[in-house]
JSON list of C-alpha atoms in Angstrom, two decimals:
[
{"chain": "A", "resi": 1, "resn": "MET", "atom": "CA", "xyz": [0.00, 0.00, 0.00]},
{"chain": "A", "resi": 2, "resn": "SER", "atom": "CA", "xyz": [1.37, 3.40, -0.95]},
{"chain": "A", "resi": 3, "resn": "PHE", "atom": "CA", "xyz": [1.70, 6.29, 1.48]},
{"chain": "A", "resi": 4, "resn": "SER", "atom": "CA", "xyz": [-1.23, 8.11, -0.12]},
{"chain": "A", "resi": 5, "resn": "GLN", "atom": "CA", "xyz": [-3.46, 5.01, -0.12]},
{"chain": "A", "resi": 6, "resn": "ASP", "atom": "CA", "xyz": [-2.85, 4.54, 3.59]},
{"chain": "A", "resi": 7, "resn": "LEU", "atom": "CA", "xyz": [-3.44, 8.25, 4.13]},
{"chain": "A", "resi": 8, "resn": "LEU", "atom": "CA", "xyz": [-6.80, 8.15, 2.36]},
{"chain": "A", "resi": 9, "resn": "THR", "atom": "CA", "xyz": [-7.86, 5.22, 4.52]},
{"chain": "A", "resi": 10, "resn": "ARG", "atom": "CA", "xyz": [-7.00, 7.20, 7.64]},
{"chain": "A", "resi": 11, "resn": "ALA", "atom": "CA", "xyz": [-8.78, 10.25, 6.25]},
{"chain": "A", "resi": 12, "resn": "GLN", "atom": "CA", "xyz": [-12.05, 8.53, 5.34]},
{"chain": "A", "resi": 13, "resn": "PRO", "atom": "CA", "xyz": [-13.92, 9.21, 8.62]},
{"chain": "A", "resi": 14, "resn": "ALA", "atom": "CA", "xyz": [-13.29, 12.94, 8.25]},
{"chain": "A", "resi": 15, "resn": "MET", "atom": "CA", "xyz": [-14.29, 12.88, 4.60]},
{"chain": "A", "resi": 16, "resn": "ASP", "atom": "CA", "xyz": [-17.49, 11.00, 5.45]},
{"chain": "A", "resi": 17, "resn": "ALA", "atom": "CA", "xyz": [-18.33, 13.68, 8.02]},
{"chain": "A", "resi": 18, "resn": "ILE", "atom": "CA", "xyz": [-17.76, 16.44, 5.47]},
{"chain": "A", "resi": 19, "resn": "MET", "atom": "CA", "xyz": [-20.03, 14.81, 2.93]},
{"chain": "A", "resi": 20, "resn": "VAL", "atom": "CA", "xyz": [-22.98, 14.64, 5.35]},
{"chain": "A", "resi": 21, "resn": "HIS", "atom": "CA", "xyz": [-22.51, 18.13, 6.74]},
{"chain": "A", "resi": 22, "resn": "PRO", "atom": "CA", "xyz": [-25.77, 20.14, 6.67]},
{"chain": "A", "resi": 23, "resn": "PHE", "atom": "CA", "xyz": [-24.12, 22.86, 4.58]},
{"chain": "A", "resi": 24, "resn": "LEU", "atom": "CA", "xyz": [-23.38, 20.38, 1.81]},
{"chain": "A", "resi": 25, "resn": "LYS", "atom": "CA", "xyz": [-26.86, 18.93, 2.08]},
{"chain": "A", "resi": 26, "resn": "ALA", "atom": "CA", "xyz": [-28.25, 22.44, 1.63]},
{"chain": "A", "resi": 27, "resn": "ILE", "atom": "CA", "xyz": [-26.01, 22.94, -1.41]},
{"chain": "A", "resi": 28, "resn": "ALA", "atom": "CA", "xyz": [-27.36, 19.72, -2.91]},
{"chain": "A", "resi": 29, "resn": "GLU", "atom": "CA", "xyz": [-30.91, 20.95, -2.37]},
{"chain": "A", "resi": 30, "resn": "GLY", "atom": "CA", "xyz": [-30.13, 24.48, -3.55]},
{"chain": "A", "resi": 31, "resn": "ASN", "atom": "CA", "xyz": [-31.50, 26.12, -0.42]},
{"chain": "A", "resi": 32, "resn": "VAL", "atom": "CA", "xyz": [-28.50, 27.44, 1.52]},
{"chain": "A", "resi": 33, "resn": "PRO", "atom": "CA", "xyz": [-29.55, 30.37, 3.73]},
{"chain": "A", "resi": 34, "resn": "ASP", "atom": "CA", "xyz": [-28.33, 33.71, 2.38]},
{"chain": "A", "resi": 35, "resn": "ASP", "atom": "CA", "xyz": [-26.41, 34.63, 5.52]},
{"chain": "A", "resi": 36, "resn": "VAL", "atom": "CA", "xyz": [-24.57, 31.30, 5.42]},
{"chain": "A", "resi": 37, "resn": "LEU", "atom": "CA", "xyz": [-23.61, 31.81, 1.78]},
{"chain": "A", "resi": 38, "resn": "ASN", "atom": "CA", "xyz": [-22.43, 35.33, 2.50]},
{"chain": "A", "resi": 39, "resn": "TYR", "atom": "CA", "xyz": [-20.26, 34.19, 5.39]},
{"chain": "A", "resi": 40, "resn": "TYR", "atom": "CA", "xyz": [-18.80, 31.37, 3.32]},
{"chain": "A", "resi": 41, "resn": "VAL", "atom": "CA", "xyz": [-17.88, 33.64, 0.42]},
{"chain": "A", "resi": 42, "resn": "GLU", "atom": "CA", "xyz": [-16.32, 36.28, 2.66]},
{"chain": "A", "resi": 43, "resn": "GLN", "atom": "CA", "xyz": [-14.16, 33.73, 4.45]},
{"chain": "A", "resi": 44, "resn": "ASP", "atom": "CA", "xyz": [-13.30, 31.76, 1.33]},
{"chain": "A", "resi": 45, "resn": "GLU", "atom": "CA", "xyz": [-12.06, 34.93, -0.36]},
{"chain": "A", "resi": 46, "resn": "HIS", "atom": "CA", "xyz": [-9.62, 35.36, 2.52]},
{"chain": "A", "resi": 47, "resn": "TYR", "atom": "CA", "xyz": [-8.68, 31.69, 2.41]},
{"chain": "A", "resi": 48, "resn": "LEU", "atom": "CA", "xyz": [-8.05, 31.59, -1.34]},
{"chain": "A", "resi": 49, "resn": "LYS", "atom": "CA", "xyz": [-5.67, 34.54, -1.20]},
{"chain": "A", "resi": 50, "resn": "ASP", "atom": "CA", "xyz": [-3.55, 32.69, 1.33]},
{"chain": "A", "resi": 51, "resn": "TYR", "atom": "CA", "xyz": [-3.91, 29.41, -0.54]},
{"chain": "A", "resi": 52, "resn": "LEU", "atom": "CA", "xyz": [-2.55, 31.14, -3.64]},
{"chain": "A", "resi": 53, "resn": "THR", "atom": "CA", "xyz": [0.41, 32.50, -1.69]},
{"chain": "A", "resi": 54, "resn": "ILE", "atom": "CA", "xyz": [1.23, 29.08, -0.26]},
{"chain": "A", "resi": 55, "resn": "THR", "atom": "CA", "xyz": [0.90, 27.49, -3.71]},
{"chain": "A", "resi": 56, "resn": "ALA", "atom": "CA", "xyz": [3.49, 30.00, -4.91]},
{"chain": "A", "resi": 57, "resn": "LEU", "atom": "CA", "xyz": [5.73, 28.97, -2.01]},
{"chain": "A", "resi": 58, "resn": "ALA", "atom": "CA", "xyz": [5.39, 25.35, -3.10]},
{"chain": "A", "resi": 59, "resn": "VAL", "atom": "CA", "xyz": [6.69, 26.31, -6.55]},
{"chain": "A", "resi": 60, "resn": "THR", "atom": "CA", "xyz": [9.90, 27.58, -4.94]},
{"chain": "A", "resi": 61, "resn": "GLN", "atom": "CA", "xyz": [10.37, 24.33, -3.02]},
{"chain": "A", "resi": 62, "resn": "THR", "atom": "CA", "xyz": [10.65, 21.99, -6.00]},
{"chain": "A", "resi": 63, "resn": "ASP", "atom": "CA", "xyz": [12.72, 21.71, -9.15]},
{"chain": "A", "resi": 64, "resn": "ASN", "atom": "CA", "xyz": [10.31, 19.18, -10.69]},
{"chain": "A", "resi": 65, "resn": "HIS", "atom": "CA", "xyz": [9.13, 20.88, -13.88]},
{"chain": "A", "resi": 66, "resn": "GLU", "atom": "CA", "xyz": [5.89, 18.91, -14.10]},
{"chain": "A", "resi": 67, "resn": "ASP", "atom": "CA", "xyz": [4.99, 19.84, -10.53]},
{"chain": "A", "resi": 68, "resn": "ILE", "atom": "CA", "xyz": [5.72, 23.50, -11.21]},
{"chain": "A", "resi": 69, "resn": "ALA", "atom": "CA", "xyz": [3.46, 23.46, -14.27]},
{"chain": "A", "resi": 70, "resn": "LYS", "atom": "CA", "xyz": [0.68, 21.76, -12.32]},
{"chain": "A", "resi": 71, "resn": "LEU", "atom": "CA", "xyz": [0.99, 24.20, -9.43]},
{"chain": "A", "resi": 72, "resn": "LEU", "atom": "CA", "xyz": [0.70, 27.10, -11.86]},
{"chain": "A", "resi": 73, "resn": "ASP", "atom": "CA", "xyz": [-2.47, 25.46, -13.21]},
{"chain": "A", "resi": 74, "resn": "VAL", "atom": "CA", "xyz": [-3.78, 25.38, -9.65]},
{"chain": "A", "resi": 75, "resn": "ALA", "atom": "CA", "xyz": [-3.10, 29.09, -9.31]},
{"chain": "A", "resi": 76, "resn": "GLN", "atom": "CA", "xyz": [-5.15, 29.74, -12.43]},
{"chain": "A", "resi": 77, "resn": "PHE", "atom": "CA", "xyz": [-7.99, 27.57, -11.12]},
{"chain": "A", "resi": 78, "resn": "ILE", "atom": "CA", "xyz": [-8.11, 29.64, -7.94]},
{"chain": "A", "resi": 79, "resn": "GLY", "atom": "CA", "xyz": [-9.10, 32.58, -10.13]},
{"chain": "A", "resi": 80, "resn": "ASN", "atom": "CA", "xyz": [-12.03, 30.52, -11.38]},
{"chain": "A", "resi": 81, "resn": "GLU", "atom": "CA", "xyz": [-13.05, 29.84, -7.78]},
{"chain": "A", "resi": 82, "resn": "SER", "atom": "CA", "xyz": [-13.28, 33.56, -7.13]},
{"chain": "A", "resi": 83, "resn": "LYS", "atom": "CA", "xyz": [-15.56, 33.82, -10.15]},
{"chain": "A", "resi": 84, "resn": "ALA", "atom": "CA", "xyz": [-17.65, 31.01, -8.68]},
{"chain": "A", "resi": 85, "resn": "HIS", "atom": "CA", "xyz": [-18.18, 33.17, -5.63]},
{"chain": "A", "resi": 86, "resn": "GLU", "atom": "CA", "xyz": [-20.00, 35.60, -7.90]},
{"chain": "A", "resi": 87, "resn": "VAL", "atom": "CA", "xyz": [-22.58, 32.87, -8.49]},
{"chain": "A", "resi": 88, "resn": "MET", "atom": "CA", "xyz": [-23.28, 32.72, -4.78]},
{"chain": "A", "resi": 89, "resn": "LEU", "atom": "CA", "xyz": [-23.34, 36.48, -4.34]},
{"chain": "A", "resi": 90, "resn": "GLY", "atom": "CA", "xyz": [-25.68, 36.72, -7.31]},
{"chain": "A", "resi": 91, "resn": "ILE", "atom": "CA", "xyz": [-28.14, 34.55, -5.37]},
{"chain": "A", "resi": 92, "resn": "THR", "atom": "CA", "xyz": [-28.01, 36.63, -2.21]},
{"chain": "A", "resi": 93, "resn": "GLY", "atom": "CA", "xyz": [-27.40, 40.08, -3.67]},
{"chain": "A", "resi": 94, "resn": "HIS", "atom": "CA", "xyz": [-24.62, 40.53, -1.12]},
{"chain": "A", "resi": 95, "resn": "GLN", "atom": "CA", "xyz": [-21.53, 42.68, -1.66]},
{"chain": "A", "resi": 96, "resn": "VAL", "atom": "CA", "xyz": [-18.18, 41.50, -0.32]},
{"chain": "A", "resi": 97, "resn": "GLU", "atom": "CA", "xyz": [-17.26, 43.62, 2.67]},
{"chain": "A", "resi": 98, "resn": "ASN", "atom": "CA", "xyz": [-14.03, 44.10, 4.57]},
{"chain": "A", "resi": 99, "resn": "TRP", "atom": "CA", "xyz": [-14.67, 41.29, 7.02]},
{"chain": "A", "resi": 100, "resn": "ARG", "atom": "CA", "xyz": [-11.93, 39.93, 9.24]},
{"chain": "A", "resi": 101, "resn": "ARG", "atom": "CA", "xyz": [-10.75, 36.39, 8.90]},
{"chain": "A", "resi": 102, "resn": "GLY", "atom": "CA", "xyz": [-12.90, 34.25, 11.14]},
{"chain": "A", "resi": 103, "resn": "PRO", "atom": "CA", "xyz": [-11.32, 32.09, 13.87]},
{"chain": "A", "resi": 104, "resn": "GLU", "atom": "CA", "xyz": [-11.36, 28.89, 11.82]},
{"chain": "A", "resi": 105, "resn": "THR", "atom": "CA", "xyz": [-10.10, 30.63, 8.69]},
{"chain": "A", "resi": 106, "resn": "LEU", "atom": "CA", "xyz": [-7.17, 32.10, 10.59]},
{"chain": "A", "resi": 107, "resn": "LEU", "atom": "CA", "xyz": [-6.38, 28.78, 12.26]},
{"chain": "A", "resi": 108, "resn": "TYR", "atom": "CA", "xyz": [-6.47, 26.96, 8.93]},
{"chain": "A", "resi": 109, "resn": "VAL", "atom": "CA", "xyz": [-4.24, 29.35, 6.98]},
{"chain": "A", "resi": 110, "resn": "ASN", "atom": "CA", "xyz": [-1.77, 29.62, 9.86]},
{"chain": "A", "resi": 111, "resn": "HIS", "atom": "CA", "xyz": [-1.46, 25.84, 9.83]},
{"chain": "A", "resi": 112, "resn": "MET", "atom": "CA", "xyz": [-0.71, 25.91, 6.10]},
{"chain": "A", "resi": 113, "resn": "TYR", "atom": "CA", "xyz": [1.83, 28.72, 6.42]},
{"chain": "A", "resi": 114, "resn": "GLU", "atom": "CA", "xyz": [3.62, 26.93, 9.25]},
{"chain": "A", "resi": 115, "resn": "SER", "atom": "CA", "xyz": [3.75, 23.75, 7.19]},
{"chain": "A", "resi": 116, "resn": "ALA", "atom": "CA", "xyz": [5.17, 25.59, 4.19]},
{"chain": "A", "resi": 117, "resn": "TYR", "atom": "CA", "xyz": [7.75, 27.66, 6.06]},
{"chain": "A", "resi": 118, "resn": "ARG", "atom": "CA", "xyz": [8.92, 25.10, 8.59]},
{"chain": "A", "resi": 119, "resn": "GLY", "atom": "CA", "xyz": [8.41, 21.82, 6.75]},
{"chain": "A", "resi": 120, "resn": "THR", "atom": "CA", "xyz": [9.47, 20.09, 3.56]},
{"chain": "A", "resi": 121, "resn": "TYR", "atom": "CA", "xyz": [7.93, 20.35, 0.11]},
{"chain": "A", "resi": 122, "resn": "ALA", "atom": "CA", "xyz": [5.95, 17.24, 1.06]},
{"chain": "A", "resi": 123, "resn": "ASP", "atom": "CA", "xyz": [4.54, 19.06, 4.09]},
{"chain": "A", "resi": 124, "resn": "THR", "atom": "CA", "xyz": [3.42, 21.94, 1.88]},
{"chain": "A", "resi": 125, "resn": "LEU", "atom": "CA", "xyz": [1.71, 19.56, -0.54]},
{"chain": "A", "resi": 126, "resn": "ALA", "atom": "CA", "xyz": [0.05, 17.77, 2.37]},
{"chain": "A", "resi": 127, "resn": "ALA", "atom": "CA", "xyz": [-1.24, 21.02, 3.85]},
{"chain": "A", "resi": 128, "resn": "LEU", "atom": "CA", "xyz": [-2.74, 22.14, 0.53]},
{"chain": "A", "resi": 129, "resn": "LEU", "atom": "CA", "xyz": [-4.09, 18.82, -0.71]},
{"chain": "A", "resi": 130, "resn": "PRO", "atom": "CA", "xyz": [-7.19, 18.25, 1.47]},
{"chain": "A", "resi": 131, "resn": "CYS", "atom": "CA", "xyz": [-8.90, 21.36, 0.13]},
{"chain": "A", "resi": 132, "resn": "ALA", "atom": "CA", "xyz": [-8.60, 20.23, -3.48]},
{"chain": "A", "resi": 133, "resn": "TRP", "atom": "CA", "xyz": [-9.31, 16.59, -2.68]},
{"chain": "A", "resi": 134, "resn": "SER", "atom": "CA", "xyz": [-12.39, 17.17, -0.55]},
{"chain": "A", "resi": 135, "resn": "TYR", "atom": "CA", "xyz": [-13.91, 19.61, -3.03]},
{"chain": "A", "resi": 136, "resn": "GLU", "atom": "CA", "xyz": [-13.31, 17.23, -5.91]},
{"chain": "A", "resi": 137, "resn": "VAL", "atom": "CA", "xyz": [-14.96, 14.38, -4.00]},
{"chain": "A", "resi": 138, "resn": "MET", "atom": "CA", "xyz": [-17.82, 16.71, -3.10]},
{"chain": "A", "resi": 139, "resn": "GLY", "atom": "CA", "xyz": [-18.28, 17.86, -6.69]},
{"chain": "A", "resi": 140, "resn": "ARG", "atom": "CA", "xyz": [-18.27, 14.34, -8.11]},
{"chain": "A", "resi": 141, "resn": "GLU", "atom": "CA", "xyz": [-20.74, 13.05, -5.51]},
{"chain": "A", "resi": 142, "resn": "LEU", "atom": "CA", "xyz": [-23.10, 15.99, -5.89]},
{"chain": "A", "resi": 143, "resn": "VAL", "atom": "CA", "xyz": [-23.14, 15.58, -9.66]},
{"chain": "A", "resi": 144, "resn": "ALA", "atom": "CA", "xyz": [-23.63, 11.82, -9.31]},
{"chain": "A", "resi": 145, "resn": "ALA", "atom": "CA", "xyz": [-26.63, 12.54, -7.07]},
{"chain": "A", "resi": 146, "resn": "GLY", "atom": "CA", "xyz": [-28.10, 14.90, -9.67]},
{"chain": "A", "resi": 147, "resn": "ALA", "atom": "CA", "xyz": [-27.63, 18.00, -7.53]},
{"chain": "A", "resi": 148, "resn": "ASN", "atom": "CA", "xyz": [-26.47, 19.98, -10.56]},
{"chain": "A", "resi": 149, "resn": "ASN", "atom": "CA", "xyz": [-29.97, 20.11, -12.00]},
{"chain": "A", "resi": 150, "resn": "GLU", "atom": "CA", "xyz": [-31.30, 23.20, -13.73]},
{"chain": "A", "resi": 151, "resn": "GLN", "atom": "CA", "xyz": [-33.43, 24.12, -10.73]},
{"chain": "A", "resi": 152, "resn": "ASN", "atom": "CA", "xyz": [-30.43, 24.37, -8.41]},
{"chain": "A", "resi": 153, "resn": "PRO", "atom": "CA", "xyz": [-29.10, 27.95, -8.31]},
{"chain": "A", "resi": 154, "resn": "LEU", "atom": "CA", "xyz": [-25.70, 26.54, -7.30]},
{"chain": "A", "resi": 155, "resn": "LYS", "atom": "CA", "xyz": [-25.45, 24.30, -10.38]},
{"chain": "A", "resi": 156, "resn": "GLU", "atom": "CA", "xyz": [-22.51, 26.20, -11.88]},
{"chain": "A", "resi": 157, "resn": "TRP", "atom": "CA", "xyz": [-20.64, 26.21, -8.57]},
{"chain": "A", "resi": 158, "resn": "ILE", "atom": "CA", "xyz": [-21.14, 22.46, -8.11]},
{"chain": "A", "resi": 159, "resn": "GLU", "atom": "CA", "xyz": [-19.90, 21.66, -11.61]},
{"chain": "A", "resi": 160, "resn": "LEU", "atom": "CA", "xyz": [-16.72, 23.69, -11.11]},
{"chain": "A", "resi": 161, "resn": "TYR", "atom": "CA", "xyz": [-15.50, 21.03, -8.69]},
{"chain": "A", "resi": 162, "resn": "ALA", "atom": "CA", "xyz": [-16.54, 17.96, -10.68]},
{"chain": "A", "resi": 163, "resn": "PRO", "atom": "CA", "xyz": [-13.96, 17.17, -13.39]},
{"chain": "A", "resi": 164, "resn": "ASN", "atom": "CA", "xyz": [-15.34, 15.22, -16.34]},
{"chain": "A", "resi": 165, "resn": "ASP", "atom": "CA", "xyz": [-12.46, 12.76, -16.28]},
{"chain": "A", "resi": 166, "resn": "ASP", "atom": "CA", "xyz": [-9.30, 11.99, -14.34]},
{"chain": "A", "resi": 167, "resn": "SER", "atom": "CA", "xyz": [-7.13, 13.91, -16.81]},
{"chain": "A", "resi": 168, "resn": "LYS", "atom": "CA", "xyz": [-8.73, 17.10, -15.50]},
{"chain": "A", "resi": 169, "resn": "SER", "atom": "CA", "xyz": [-8.30, 16.16, -11.85]},
{"chain": "A", "resi": 170, "resn": "TYR", "atom": "CA", "xyz": [-6.37, 18.60, -9.68]},
{"chain": "A", "resi": 171, "resn": "THR", "atom": "CA", "xyz": [-5.67, 15.95, -7.05]},
{"chain": "A", "resi": 172, "resn": "ILE", "atom": "CA", "xyz": [-4.41, 12.75, -8.67]},
{"chain": "A", "resi": 173, "resn": "TRP", "atom": "CA", "xyz": [-1.05, 14.23, -9.61]},
{"chain": "A", "resi": 174, "resn": "ARG", "atom": "CA", "xyz": [-0.68, 15.73, -6.13]},
{"chain": "A", "resi": 175, "resn": "PHE", "atom": "CA", "xyz": [-1.06, 12.36, -4.44]},
{"chain": "A", "resi": 176, "resn": "GLU", "atom": "CA", "xyz": [1.48, 10.96, -6.89]},
{"chain": "A", "resi": 177, "resn": "ALA", "atom": "CA", "xyz": [3.85, 13.83, -6.10]},
{"chain": "A", "resi": 178, "resn": "LEU", "atom": "CA", "xyz": [3.28, 13.29, -2.39]},
{"chain": "A", "resi": 179, "resn": "ASP", "atom": "CA", "xyz": [4.19, 9.60, -2.69]},
{"chain": "A", "resi": 180, "resn": "ARG", "atom": "CA", "xyz": [7.34, 10.54, -4.59]},
{"chain": "A", "resi": 181, "resn": "GLU", "atom": "CA", "xyz": [8.40, 13.17, -2.06]},
{"chain": "A", "resi": 182, "resn": "VAL", "atom": "CA", "xyz": [7.73, 11.19, 1.13]},
{"chain": "A", "resi": 183, "resn": "ALA", "atom": "CA", "xyz": [9.90, 8.38, -0.22]},
{"chain": "A", "resi": 184, "resn": "LYS", "atom": "CA", "xyz": [12.82, 10.74, 0.45]},
{"chain": "A", "resi": 185, "resn": "LEU", "atom": "CA", "xyz": [11.88, 11.14, 4.12]},
{"chain": "A", "resi": 186, "resn": "THR", "atom": "CA", "xyz": [12.38, 9.20, 7.34]},
{"chain": "A", "resi": 187, "resn": "PRO", "atom": "CA", "xyz": [9.42, 7.34, 8.88]},
{"chain": "A", "resi": 188, "resn": "GLN", "atom": "CA", "xyz": [9.13, 10.07, 11.52]},
{"chain": "A", "resi": 189, "resn": "GLN", "atom": "CA", "xyz": [9.03, 12.77, 8.85]},
{"chain": "A", "resi": 190, "resn": "GLN", "atom": "CA", "xyz": [6.49, 10.77, 6.87]},
{"chain": "A", "resi": 191, "resn": "GLU", "atom": "CA", "xyz": [4.17, 10.63, 9.87]},
{"chain": "A", "resi": 192, "resn": "HIS", "atom": "CA", "xyz": [4.54, 14.39, 10.27]},
{"chain": "A", "resi": 193, "resn": "VAL", "atom": "CA", "xyz": [3.42, 14.80, 6.66]},
{"chain": "A", "resi": 194, "resn": "ALA", "atom": "CA", "xyz": [0.45, 12.53, 7.34]},
{"chain": "A", "resi": 195, "resn": "GLN", "atom": "CA", "xyz": [-0.55, 14.55, 10.39]},
{"chain": "A", "resi": 196, "resn": "THR", "atom": "CA", "xyz": [-0.25, 17.76, 8.36]},
{"chain": "A", "resi": 197, "resn": "PHE", "atom": "CA", "xyz": [-2.68, 16.34, 5.79]},
{"chain": "A", "resi": 198, "resn": "LEU", "atom": "CA", "xyz": [-5.13, 15.08, 8.39]},
{"chain": "A", "resi": 199, "resn": "LEU", "atom": "CA", "xyz": [-5.15, 18.39, 10.24]},
{"chain": "A", "resi": 200, "resn": "SER", "atom": "CA", "xyz": [-5.93, 20.27, 7.02]},
{"chain": "A", "resi": 201, "resn": "LEU", "atom": "CA", "xyz": [-8.77, 17.86, 6.36]},
{"chain": "A", "resi": 202, "resn": "GLU", "atom": "CA", "xyz": [-10.10, 18.45, 9.87]},
{"chain": "A", "resi": 203, "resn": "MET", "atom": "CA", "xyz": [-9.98, 22.16, 9.09]},
{"chain": "A", "resi": 204, "resn": "GLU", "atom": "CA", "xyz": [-12.02, 21.59, 5.95]},
{"chain": "A", "resi": 205, "resn": "TRP", "atom": "CA", "xyz": [-14.87, 20.23, 8.08]},
{"chain": "A", "resi": 206, "resn": "ARG", "atom": "CA", "xyz": [-14.46, 23.10, 10.50]},
{"chain": "A", "resi": 207, "resn": "PHE", "atom": "CA", "xyz": [-14.58, 25.62, 7.64]},
{"chain": "A", "resi": 208, "resn": "TRP", "atom": "CA", "xyz": [-17.99, 24.33, 6.55]},
{"chain": "A", "resi": 209, "resn": "GLU", "atom": "CA", "xyz": [-19.16, 24.27, 10.15]},
{"chain": "A", "resi": 210, "resn": "ALA", "atom": "CA", "xyz": [-17.95, 27.82, 10.83]},
{"chain": "A", "resi": 211, "resn": "ALA", "atom": "CA", "xyz": [-19.94, 29.10, 7.85]},
{"chain": "A", "resi": 212, "resn": "TRP", "atom": "CA", "xyz": [-23.02, 27.12, 8.86]},
{"chain": "A", "resi": 213, "resn": "VAL", "atom": "CA", "xyz": [-23.06, 28.59, 12.37]},
{"chain": "A", "resi": 214, "resn": "GLN", "atom": "CA", "xyz": [-21.50, 31.91, 11.23]},
{"chain": "A", "resi": 215, "resn": "GLU", "atom": "CA", "xyz": [-18.74, 31.77, 13.76]},
{"chain": "A", "resi": 216, "resn": "ARG", "atom": "CA", "xyz": [-17.48, 35.14, 14.99]},
{"chain": "A", "resi": 217, "resn": "TRP", "atom": "CA", "xyz": [-14.77, 36.39, 17.27]},
{"chain": "A", "resi": 218, "resn": "GLN", "atom": "CA", "xyz": [-15.98, 36.80, 20.83]},
{"chain": "A", "resi": 219, "resn": "PHE", "atom": "CA", "xyz": [-14.50, 40.29, 21.11]},
{"chain": "A", "resi": 220, "resn": "ASN", "atom": "CA", "xyz": [-14.30, 42.74, 18.21]},
{"chain": "A", "resi": 221, "resn": "ILE", "atom": "CA", "xyz": [-10.94, 44.19, 19.23]}
]
């Protein structure tokens, strides 16, 4: 069993929890409350800016030309995600405001920055990967369930994350790269990479939850 295959087995409980989260159920039904959508978009805009920065850091950590090209493709896709936010804001009529990063958003991006600055290239890949992987799984499952029907106002957003075939996947190559990179590491370092991945996946669930409950700072200091 490869490192990534073992990692996905360990990650399955968290992924299962994400897929049954009430926010995702509401997306499938096309009836997400406006205030939840607004919170999600505001926080995801913050998150994507940091994700883009950390992706750029990953480019500087490798001399693998294929990885560099793929990471640049990821950076371009992030621009499409920002456009997808316009779909959500078009539903609610909301304008993006100068909101602070929420507690979970800040915790998540700080985890990714720490992984990128203090860890190996494998750690950076592991910190970034759960976002892409979980959204791709989500997109595929929502499309398979018929959630991208014409009556769903989030149809376009759902389809953004559901590649038509594996050649368009943003995650397969990353797991392959992760397997290649961890082969260079000690068992202790490999477990650190695994924990980095699993923590990012935990933060994915928490990101959905924070939007669903509209988590705020206790004190507006």
